[in-house]
mmCIF file of C-alpha atoms in Angstrom:
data_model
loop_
_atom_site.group_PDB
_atom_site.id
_atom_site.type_symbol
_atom_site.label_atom_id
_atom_site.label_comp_id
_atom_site.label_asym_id
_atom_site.label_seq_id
_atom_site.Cartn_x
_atom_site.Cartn_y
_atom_site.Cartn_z
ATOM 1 C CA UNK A 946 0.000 0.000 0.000
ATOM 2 C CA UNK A 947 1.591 3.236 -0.804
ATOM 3 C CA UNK A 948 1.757 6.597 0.551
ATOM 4 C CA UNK A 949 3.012 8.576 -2.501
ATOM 5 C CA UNK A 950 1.603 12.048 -2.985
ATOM 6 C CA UNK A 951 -1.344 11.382 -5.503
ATOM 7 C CA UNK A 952 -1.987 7.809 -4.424
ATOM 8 C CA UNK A 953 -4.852 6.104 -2.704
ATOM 9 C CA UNK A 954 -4.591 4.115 0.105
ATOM 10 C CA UNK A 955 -6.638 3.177 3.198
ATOM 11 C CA UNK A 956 -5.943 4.704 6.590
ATOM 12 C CA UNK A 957 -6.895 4.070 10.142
ATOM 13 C CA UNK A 958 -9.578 6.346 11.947
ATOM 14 C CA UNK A 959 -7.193 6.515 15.190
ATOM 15 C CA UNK A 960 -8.700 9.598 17.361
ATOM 16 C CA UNK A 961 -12.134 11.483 17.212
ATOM 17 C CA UNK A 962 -12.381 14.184 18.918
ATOM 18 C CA UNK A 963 -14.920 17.183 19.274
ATOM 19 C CA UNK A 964 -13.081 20.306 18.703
ATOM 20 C CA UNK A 965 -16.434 23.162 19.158
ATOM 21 C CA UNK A 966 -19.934 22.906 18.496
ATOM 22 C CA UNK A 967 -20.357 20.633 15.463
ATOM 23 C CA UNK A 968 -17.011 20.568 14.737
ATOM 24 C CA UNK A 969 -15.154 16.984 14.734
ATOM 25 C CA UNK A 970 -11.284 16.529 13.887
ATOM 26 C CA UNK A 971 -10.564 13.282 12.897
ATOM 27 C CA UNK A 972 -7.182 11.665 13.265
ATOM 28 C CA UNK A 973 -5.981 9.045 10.585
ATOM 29 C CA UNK A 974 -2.892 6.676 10.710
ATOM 30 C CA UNK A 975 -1.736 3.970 8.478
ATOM 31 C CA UNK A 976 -2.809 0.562 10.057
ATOM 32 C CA UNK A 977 0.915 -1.103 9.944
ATOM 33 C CA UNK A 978 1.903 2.452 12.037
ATOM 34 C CA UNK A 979 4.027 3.020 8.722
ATOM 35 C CA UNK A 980 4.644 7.255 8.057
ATOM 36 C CA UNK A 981 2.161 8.715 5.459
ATOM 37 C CA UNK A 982 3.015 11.015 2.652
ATOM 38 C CA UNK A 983 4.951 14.542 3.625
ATOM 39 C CA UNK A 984 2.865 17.955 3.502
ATOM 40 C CA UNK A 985 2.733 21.357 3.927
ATOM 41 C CA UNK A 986 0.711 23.871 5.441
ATOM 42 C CA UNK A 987 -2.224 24.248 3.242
ATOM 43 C CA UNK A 988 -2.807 20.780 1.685
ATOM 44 C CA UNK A 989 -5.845 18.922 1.551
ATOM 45 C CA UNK A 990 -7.070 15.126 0.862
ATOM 46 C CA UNK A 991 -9.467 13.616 -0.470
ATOM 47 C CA UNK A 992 -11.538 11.331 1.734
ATOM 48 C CA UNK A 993 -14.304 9.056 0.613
ATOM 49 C CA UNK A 994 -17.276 9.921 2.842
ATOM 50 C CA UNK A 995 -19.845 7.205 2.243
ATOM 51 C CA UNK A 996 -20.808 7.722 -1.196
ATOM 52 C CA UNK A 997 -19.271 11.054 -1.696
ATOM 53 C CA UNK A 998 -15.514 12.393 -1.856
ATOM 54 C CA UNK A 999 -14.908 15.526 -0.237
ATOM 55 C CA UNK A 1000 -12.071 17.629 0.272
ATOM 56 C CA UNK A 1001 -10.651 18.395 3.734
ATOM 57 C CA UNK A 1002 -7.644 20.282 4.983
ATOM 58 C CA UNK A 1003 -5.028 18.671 7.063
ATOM 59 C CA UNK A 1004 -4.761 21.336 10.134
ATOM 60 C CA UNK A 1005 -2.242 18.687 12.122
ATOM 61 C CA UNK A 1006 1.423 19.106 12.160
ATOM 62 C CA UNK A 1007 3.411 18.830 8.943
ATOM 63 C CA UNK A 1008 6.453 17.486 10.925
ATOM 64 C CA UNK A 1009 4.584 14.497 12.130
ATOM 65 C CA UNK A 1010 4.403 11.884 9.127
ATOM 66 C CA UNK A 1011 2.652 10.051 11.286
ATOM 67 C CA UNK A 1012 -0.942 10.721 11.323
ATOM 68 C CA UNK A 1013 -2.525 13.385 9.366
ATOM 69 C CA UNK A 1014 -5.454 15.315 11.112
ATOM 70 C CA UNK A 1015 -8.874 16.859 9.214
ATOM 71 C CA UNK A 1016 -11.703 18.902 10.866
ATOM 72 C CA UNK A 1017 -15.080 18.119 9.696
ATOM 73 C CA UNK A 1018 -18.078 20.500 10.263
ATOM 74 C CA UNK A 1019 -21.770 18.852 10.705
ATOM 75 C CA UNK A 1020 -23.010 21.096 7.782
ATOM 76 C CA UNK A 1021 -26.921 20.874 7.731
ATOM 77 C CA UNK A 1022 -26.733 21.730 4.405
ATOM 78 C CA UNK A 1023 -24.064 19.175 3.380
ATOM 79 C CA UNK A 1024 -24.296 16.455 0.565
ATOM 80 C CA UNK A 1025 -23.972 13.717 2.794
ATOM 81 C CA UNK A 1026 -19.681 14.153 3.226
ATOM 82 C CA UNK A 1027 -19.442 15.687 6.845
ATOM 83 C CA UNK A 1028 -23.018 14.257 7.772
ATOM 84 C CA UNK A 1029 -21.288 10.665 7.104
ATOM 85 C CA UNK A 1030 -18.193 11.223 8.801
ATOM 86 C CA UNK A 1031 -20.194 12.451 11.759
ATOM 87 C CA UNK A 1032 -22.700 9.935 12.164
ATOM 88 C CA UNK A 1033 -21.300 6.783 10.695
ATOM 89 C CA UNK A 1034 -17.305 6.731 11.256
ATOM 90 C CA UNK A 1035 -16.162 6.037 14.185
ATOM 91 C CA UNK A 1036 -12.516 5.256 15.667
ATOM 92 C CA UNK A 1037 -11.404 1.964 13.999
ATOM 93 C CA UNK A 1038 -13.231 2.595 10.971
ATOM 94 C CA UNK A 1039 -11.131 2.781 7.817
ATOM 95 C CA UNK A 1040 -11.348 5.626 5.421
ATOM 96 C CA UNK A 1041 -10.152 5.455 1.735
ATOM 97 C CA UNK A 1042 -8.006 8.574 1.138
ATOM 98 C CA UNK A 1043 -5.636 10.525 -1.805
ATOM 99 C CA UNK A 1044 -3.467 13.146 -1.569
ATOM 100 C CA UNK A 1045 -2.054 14.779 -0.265
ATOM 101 C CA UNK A 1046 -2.304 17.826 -2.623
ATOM 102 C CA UNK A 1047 -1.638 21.436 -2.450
ATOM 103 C CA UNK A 1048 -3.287 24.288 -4.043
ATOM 104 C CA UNK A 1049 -3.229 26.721 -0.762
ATOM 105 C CA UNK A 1050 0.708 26.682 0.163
ATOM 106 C CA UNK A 1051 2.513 29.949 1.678
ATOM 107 C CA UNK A 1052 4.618 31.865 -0.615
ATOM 108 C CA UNK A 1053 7.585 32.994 1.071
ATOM 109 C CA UNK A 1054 6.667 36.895 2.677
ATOM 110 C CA UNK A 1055 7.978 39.031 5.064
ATOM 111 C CA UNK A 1056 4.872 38.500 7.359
ATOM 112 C CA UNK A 1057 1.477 37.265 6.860
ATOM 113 C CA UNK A 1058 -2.437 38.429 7.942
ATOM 114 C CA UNK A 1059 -4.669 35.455 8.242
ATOM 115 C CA UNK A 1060 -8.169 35.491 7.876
ATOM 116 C CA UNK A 1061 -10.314 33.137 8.293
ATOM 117 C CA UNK A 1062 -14.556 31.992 8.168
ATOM 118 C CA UNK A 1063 -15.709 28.842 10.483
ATOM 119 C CA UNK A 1064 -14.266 25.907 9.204
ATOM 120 C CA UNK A 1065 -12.001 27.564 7.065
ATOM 121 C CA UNK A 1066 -9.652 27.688 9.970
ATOM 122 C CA UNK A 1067 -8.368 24.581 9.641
ATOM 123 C CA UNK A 1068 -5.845 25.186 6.626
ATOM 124 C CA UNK A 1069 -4.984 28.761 8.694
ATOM 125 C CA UNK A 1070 -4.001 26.746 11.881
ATOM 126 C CA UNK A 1071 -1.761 24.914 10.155
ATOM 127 C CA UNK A 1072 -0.260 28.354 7.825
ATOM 128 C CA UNK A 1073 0.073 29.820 10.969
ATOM 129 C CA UNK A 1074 2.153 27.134 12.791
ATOM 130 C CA UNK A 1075 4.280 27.386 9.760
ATOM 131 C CA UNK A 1076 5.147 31.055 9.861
ATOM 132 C CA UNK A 1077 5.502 31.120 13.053
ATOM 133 C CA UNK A 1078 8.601 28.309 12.908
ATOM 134 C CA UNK A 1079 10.264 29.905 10.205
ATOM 135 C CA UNK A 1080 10.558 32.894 12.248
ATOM 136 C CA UNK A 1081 7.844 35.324 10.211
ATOM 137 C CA UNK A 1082 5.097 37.800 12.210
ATOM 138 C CA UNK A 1083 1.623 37.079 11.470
ATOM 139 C CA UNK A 1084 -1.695 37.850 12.537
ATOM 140 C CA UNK A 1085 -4.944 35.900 12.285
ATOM 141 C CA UNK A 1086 -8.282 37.000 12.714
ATOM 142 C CA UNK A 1087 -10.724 34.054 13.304
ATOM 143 C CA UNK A 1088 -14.620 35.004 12.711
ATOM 144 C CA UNK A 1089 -17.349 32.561 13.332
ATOM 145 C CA UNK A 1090 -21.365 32.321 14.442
ATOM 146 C CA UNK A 1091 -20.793 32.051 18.038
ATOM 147 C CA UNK A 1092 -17.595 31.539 20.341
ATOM 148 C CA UNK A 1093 -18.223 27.911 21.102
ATOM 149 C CA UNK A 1094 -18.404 27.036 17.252
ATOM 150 C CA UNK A 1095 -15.358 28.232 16.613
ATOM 151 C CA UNK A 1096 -12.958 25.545 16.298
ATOM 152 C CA UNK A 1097 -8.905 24.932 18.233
ATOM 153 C CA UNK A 1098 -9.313 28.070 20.201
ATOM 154 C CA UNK A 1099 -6.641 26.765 22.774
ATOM 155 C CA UNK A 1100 -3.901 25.487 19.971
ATOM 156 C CA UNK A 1101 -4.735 28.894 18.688
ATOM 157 C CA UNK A 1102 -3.485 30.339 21.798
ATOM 158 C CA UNK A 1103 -1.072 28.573 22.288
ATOM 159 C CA UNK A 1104 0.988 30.083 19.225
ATOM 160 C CA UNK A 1105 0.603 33.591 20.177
ATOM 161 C CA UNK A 1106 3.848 35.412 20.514
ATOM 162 C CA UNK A 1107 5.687 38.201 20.345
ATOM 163 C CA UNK A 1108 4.725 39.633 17.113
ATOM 164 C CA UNK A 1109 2.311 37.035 16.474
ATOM 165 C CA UNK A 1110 -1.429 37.674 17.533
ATOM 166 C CA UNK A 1111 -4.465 35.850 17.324
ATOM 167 C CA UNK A 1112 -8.268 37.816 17.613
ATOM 168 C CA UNK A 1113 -11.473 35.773 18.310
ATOM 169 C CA UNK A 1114 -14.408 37.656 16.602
ATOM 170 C CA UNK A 1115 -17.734 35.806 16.969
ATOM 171 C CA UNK A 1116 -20.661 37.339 15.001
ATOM 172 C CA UNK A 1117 -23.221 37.044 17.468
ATOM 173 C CA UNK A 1118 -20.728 39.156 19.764
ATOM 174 C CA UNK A 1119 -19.017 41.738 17.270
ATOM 175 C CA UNK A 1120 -21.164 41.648 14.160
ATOM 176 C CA UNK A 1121 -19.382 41.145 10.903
ATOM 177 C CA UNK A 1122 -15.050 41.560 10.560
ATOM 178 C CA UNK A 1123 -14.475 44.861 9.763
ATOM 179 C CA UNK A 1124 -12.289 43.589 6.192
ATOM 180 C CA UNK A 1125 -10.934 47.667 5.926
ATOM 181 C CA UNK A 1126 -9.413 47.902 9.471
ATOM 182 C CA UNK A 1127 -8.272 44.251 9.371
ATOM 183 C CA UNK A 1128 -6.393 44.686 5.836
ATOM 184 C CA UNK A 1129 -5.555 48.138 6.415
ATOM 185 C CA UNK A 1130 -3.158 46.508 9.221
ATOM 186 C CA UNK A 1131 -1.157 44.527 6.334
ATOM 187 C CA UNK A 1132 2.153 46.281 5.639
ATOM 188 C CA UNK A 1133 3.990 46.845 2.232
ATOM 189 C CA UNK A 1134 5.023 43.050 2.171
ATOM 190 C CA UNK A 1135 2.755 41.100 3.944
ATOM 191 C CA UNK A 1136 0.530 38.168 1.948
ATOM 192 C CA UNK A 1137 -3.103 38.008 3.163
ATOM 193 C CA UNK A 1138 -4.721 34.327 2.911
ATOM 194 C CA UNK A 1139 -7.818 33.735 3.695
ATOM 195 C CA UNK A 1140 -10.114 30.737 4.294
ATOM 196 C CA UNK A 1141 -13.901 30.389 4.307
ATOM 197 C CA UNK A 1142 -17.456 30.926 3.389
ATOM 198 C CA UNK A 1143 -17.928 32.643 -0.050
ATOM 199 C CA UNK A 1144 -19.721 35.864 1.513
ATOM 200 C CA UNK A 1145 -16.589 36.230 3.163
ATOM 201 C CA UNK A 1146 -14.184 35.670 0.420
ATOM 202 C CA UNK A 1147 -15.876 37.610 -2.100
ATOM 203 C CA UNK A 1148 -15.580 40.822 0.662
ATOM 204 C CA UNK A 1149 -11.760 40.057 1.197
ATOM 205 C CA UNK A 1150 -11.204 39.962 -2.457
ATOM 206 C CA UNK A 1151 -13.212 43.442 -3.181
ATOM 207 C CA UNK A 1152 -11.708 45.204 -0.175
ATOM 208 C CA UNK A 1153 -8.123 43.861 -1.311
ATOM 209 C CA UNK A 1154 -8.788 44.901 -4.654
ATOM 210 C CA UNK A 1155 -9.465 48.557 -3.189
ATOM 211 C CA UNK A 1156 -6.697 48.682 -1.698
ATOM 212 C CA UNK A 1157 -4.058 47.531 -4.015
ATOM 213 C CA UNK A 1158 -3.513 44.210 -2.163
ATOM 214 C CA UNK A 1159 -4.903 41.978 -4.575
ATOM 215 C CA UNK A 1160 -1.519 40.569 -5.873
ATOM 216 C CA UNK A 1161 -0.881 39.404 -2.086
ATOM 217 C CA UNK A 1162 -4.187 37.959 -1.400
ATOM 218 C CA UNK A 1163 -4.529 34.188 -1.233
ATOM 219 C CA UNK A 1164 -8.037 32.596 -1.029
ATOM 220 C CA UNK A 1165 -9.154 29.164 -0.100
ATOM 221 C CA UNK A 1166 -12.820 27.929 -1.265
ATOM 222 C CA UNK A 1167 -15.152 25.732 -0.243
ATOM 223 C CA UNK A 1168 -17.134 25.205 -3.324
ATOM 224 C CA UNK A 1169 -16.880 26.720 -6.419
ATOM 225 C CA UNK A 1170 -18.477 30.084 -7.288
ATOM 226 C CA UNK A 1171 -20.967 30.760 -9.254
ATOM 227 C CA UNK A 1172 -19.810 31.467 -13.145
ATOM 228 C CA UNK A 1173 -22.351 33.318 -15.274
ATOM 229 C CA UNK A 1174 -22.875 32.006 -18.469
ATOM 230 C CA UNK A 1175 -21.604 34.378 -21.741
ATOM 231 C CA UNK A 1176 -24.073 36.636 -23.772
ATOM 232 C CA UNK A 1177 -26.118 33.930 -25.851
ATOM 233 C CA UNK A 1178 -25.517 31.167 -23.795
ATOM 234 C CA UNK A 1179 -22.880 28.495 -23.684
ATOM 235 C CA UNK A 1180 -21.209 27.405 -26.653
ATOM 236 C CA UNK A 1181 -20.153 24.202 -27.679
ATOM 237 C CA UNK A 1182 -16.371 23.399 -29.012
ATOM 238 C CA UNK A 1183 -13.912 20.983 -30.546
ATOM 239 C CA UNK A 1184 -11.241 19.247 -27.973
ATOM 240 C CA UNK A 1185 -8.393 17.640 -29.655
ATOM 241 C CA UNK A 1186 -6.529 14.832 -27.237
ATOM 242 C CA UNK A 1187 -3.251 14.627 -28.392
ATOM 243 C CA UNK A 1188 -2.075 11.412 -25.982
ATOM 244 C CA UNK A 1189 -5.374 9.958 -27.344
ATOM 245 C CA UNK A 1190 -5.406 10.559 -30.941
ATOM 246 C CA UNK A 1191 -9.129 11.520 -30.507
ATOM 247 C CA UNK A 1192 -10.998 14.488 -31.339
ATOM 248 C CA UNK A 1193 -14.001 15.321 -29.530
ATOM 249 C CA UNK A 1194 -16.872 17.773 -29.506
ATOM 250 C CA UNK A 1195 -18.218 19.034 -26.175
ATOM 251 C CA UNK A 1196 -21.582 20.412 -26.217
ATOM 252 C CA UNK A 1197 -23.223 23.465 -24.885
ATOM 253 C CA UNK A 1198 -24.804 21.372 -22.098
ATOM 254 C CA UNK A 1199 -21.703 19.059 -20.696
ATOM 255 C CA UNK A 1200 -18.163 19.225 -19.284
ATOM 256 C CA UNK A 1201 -15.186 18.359 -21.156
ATOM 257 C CA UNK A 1202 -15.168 15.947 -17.992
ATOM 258 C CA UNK A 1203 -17.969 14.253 -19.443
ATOM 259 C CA UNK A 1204 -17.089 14.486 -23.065
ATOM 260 C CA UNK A 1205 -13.949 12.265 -22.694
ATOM 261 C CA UNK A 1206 -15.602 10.064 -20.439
ATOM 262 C CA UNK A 1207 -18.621 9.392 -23.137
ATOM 263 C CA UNK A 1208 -15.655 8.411 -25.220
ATOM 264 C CA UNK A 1209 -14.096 5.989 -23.113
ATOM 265 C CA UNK A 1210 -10.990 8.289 -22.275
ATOM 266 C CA UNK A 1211 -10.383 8.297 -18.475
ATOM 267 C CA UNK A 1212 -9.522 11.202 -16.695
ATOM 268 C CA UNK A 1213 -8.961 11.411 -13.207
ATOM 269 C CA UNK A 1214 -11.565 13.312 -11.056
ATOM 270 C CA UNK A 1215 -12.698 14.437 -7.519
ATOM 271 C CA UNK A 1216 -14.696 17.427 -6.543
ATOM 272 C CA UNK A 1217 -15.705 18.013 -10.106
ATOM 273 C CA UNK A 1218 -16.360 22.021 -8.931
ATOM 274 C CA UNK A 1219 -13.294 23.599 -9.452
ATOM 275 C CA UNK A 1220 -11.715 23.477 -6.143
ATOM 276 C CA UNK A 1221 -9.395 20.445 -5.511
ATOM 277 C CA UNK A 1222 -7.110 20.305 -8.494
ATOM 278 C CA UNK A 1223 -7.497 16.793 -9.067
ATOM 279 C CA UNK A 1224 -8.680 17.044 -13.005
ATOM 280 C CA UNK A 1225 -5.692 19.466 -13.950
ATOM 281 C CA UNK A 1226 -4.158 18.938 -17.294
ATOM 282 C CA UNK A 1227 -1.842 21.051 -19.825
ATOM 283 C CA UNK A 1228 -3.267 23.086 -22.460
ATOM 284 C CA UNK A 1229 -1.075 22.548 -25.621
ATOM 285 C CA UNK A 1230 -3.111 25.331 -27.969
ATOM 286 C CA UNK A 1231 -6.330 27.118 -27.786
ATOM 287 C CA UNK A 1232 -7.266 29.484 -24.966
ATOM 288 C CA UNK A 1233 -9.160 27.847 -21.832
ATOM 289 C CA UNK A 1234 -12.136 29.765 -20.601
ATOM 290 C CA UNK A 1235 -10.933 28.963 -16.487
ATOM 291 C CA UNK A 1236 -14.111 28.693 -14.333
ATOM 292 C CA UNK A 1237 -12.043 26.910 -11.647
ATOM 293 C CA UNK A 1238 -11.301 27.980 -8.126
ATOM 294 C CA UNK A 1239 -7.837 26.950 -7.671
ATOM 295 C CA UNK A 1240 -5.695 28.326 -10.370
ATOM 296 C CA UNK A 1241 -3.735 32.152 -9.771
ATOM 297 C CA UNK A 1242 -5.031 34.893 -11.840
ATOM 298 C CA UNK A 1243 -1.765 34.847 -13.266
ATOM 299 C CA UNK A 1244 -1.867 31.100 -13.871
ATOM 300 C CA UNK A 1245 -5.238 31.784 -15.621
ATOM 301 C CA UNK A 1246 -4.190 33.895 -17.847
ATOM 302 C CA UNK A 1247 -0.734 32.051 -18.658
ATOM 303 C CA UNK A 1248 -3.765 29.591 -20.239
ATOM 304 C CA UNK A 1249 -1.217 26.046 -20.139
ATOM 305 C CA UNK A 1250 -3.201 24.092 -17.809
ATOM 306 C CA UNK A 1251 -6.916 24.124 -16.804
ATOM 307 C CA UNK A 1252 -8.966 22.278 -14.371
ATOM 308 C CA UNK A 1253 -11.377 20.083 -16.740
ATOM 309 C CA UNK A 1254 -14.226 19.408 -14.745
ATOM 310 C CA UNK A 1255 -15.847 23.266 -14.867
ATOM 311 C CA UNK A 1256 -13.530 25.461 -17.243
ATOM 312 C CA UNK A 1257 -14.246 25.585 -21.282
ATOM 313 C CA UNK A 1258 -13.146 27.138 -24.218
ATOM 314 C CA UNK A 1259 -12.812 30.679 -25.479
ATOM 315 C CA UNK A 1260 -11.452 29.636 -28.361
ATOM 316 C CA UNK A 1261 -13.671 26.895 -30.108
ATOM 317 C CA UNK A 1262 -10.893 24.638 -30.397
ATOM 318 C CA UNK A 1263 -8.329 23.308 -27.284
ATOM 319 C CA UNK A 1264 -5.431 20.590 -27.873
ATOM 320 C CA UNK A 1265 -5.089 18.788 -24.625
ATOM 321 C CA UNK A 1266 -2.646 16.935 -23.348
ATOM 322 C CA UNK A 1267 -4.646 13.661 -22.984
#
């Protein structure tokens, strides 16, 4: 059984254990105590949920190869990912998991400003804890419904230090973070990331944006946002898969996804919204119309790989490396 980035393999549901109101983090090991895969701060796996797959950030610690840790929210709105994991795992269980993969790292900064939405803590704890031992300032401001559903308030506290600060900002206390005094604290250098619901990320990307920090601002989704179709609708388009030998056309109404897999090409999937990475592949020619949620602006618009599940064509044509 290996534990190579990118493969799947079964681990051992070791520790369960409730972290705030609704909030579980669940602690997997290999069963023959052998160490798993390396990571960093900001990395994610997949884990098969019942019949689901869902994406969920390891908020452990990346020096410890020998269990990774996830924290699950009891989502009343979820699929059935989080409900499972909840309701039917328990410790002993076994839990099919890939990865891990990273589309959230840290980029090497002077200092950093964390913010983060509920859940969306959990890749932050781990960002944070990273900073912090390579020597860099940060600040974090955690935001959530109440206090008690706000998730590792104590092994938040315990990294506080000098020049490293940590504010609690429940909604139902405080009201909503106020995004200009919070960024306006980010110096000429500092990187902003920031992890959570979409209300919240969509407000950290316009107040960025206002004031110039949008080249330093790092976001981490749950789900992928919503895309508006073009004037007149979608349009279909002509895939060429150069690996294959194949040329396809992909209608108005489908994914390129589902276009290959109509033809019997495989191509390796996950989240199928835009926001694990799992589907990326290299754009040899034509110009990729990206509707995902994990590539860089700048990655966008350098147009050699896209994330098939969700982006199309701007083009009519794409050669893909497939």
């Amino acid at each position: 059984m290996s534990t190579a980035p990118e493969s799947q393999f079964d681990l051992l549901v070791h520790r369960m254990t409730w972290e705030a109101e609704d909030v579980l983090s669940v602690e997997l090991v290999h069963p023959e105590g052998k160490p798993l895969a390396a990571w960093e701060a900001g990395a994610h796996i997949d884990v098969h949920a019942g019949d689901h797959i869902r994406q969920y950030s390891l908020c452990g610690d990346p020096g410890d190869v020998g269990r990774y840790r996830i924290g699950v929210l009891n989502e009343p709105s979820s699929r059935g990912g989080s409900r499972h994991l909840h309701t039917q795992v328990r410790p002993g269980d076994t839990l099919t998991v890939k990865g891990p993969r990273n589309h959230f790292a840290l980029v090497e900064a002077e200092s950093y400003l964390f913010i983060a939405g509920g859940i969306g803590i959990t890749p932050i704890l781990a960002q944070a804890k990273e900073a912090g031992a390579h020597g860099r300032p940060w600040q974090l401001w955690h935001g959530g419904r109440t206090r008690a559903s706000m998730a590792f308030g104590d092994e938040l506290l315990e990294l506080v230090a000098e020049e490293r600060a940590v504010t609690f900002h429940p909604f139902d206390e405080h009201g909503h973070l106020d995004l200009g005094h919070i960024l306006a604290q980010a110096g000429p250098t500092t990187h902003v990331y920031c992890c959570g619901p979409e209300p919240l990320l969509v407000a950290v990307e316009e107040k960025c944006a206002e004031l110039g920090l949008r080249d330093r601002l790092h976001v981490e989704r749950f789900a992928a946002a919503e895309v508006a179709a073009p004037q007149g609708g979608e349009l279909g388009f002509e895939v060429e898969c150069r690996r294959s030998g194949r040329t396809l056309q992909v209608g108005p109404e489908e994914s390129i996804v589902e276009a290959l897999e109509d033809a019997g090409i495989p191509i390796e999937t996950s989240c199928r919204e835009g926001v694990c990475g799992t589907c990326e592949t290299a754009v040899l020619d034509g110009t990729p119309d990206h509707r995902d949620m994990v590539l860089t602006a700048d990655e966008q618009d350098a147009g050699d790989v896209m994330m098939l599940c969700v982006s199309r064509c701007s083009s009519g044509r794409l050669v893909l490396d497939v």
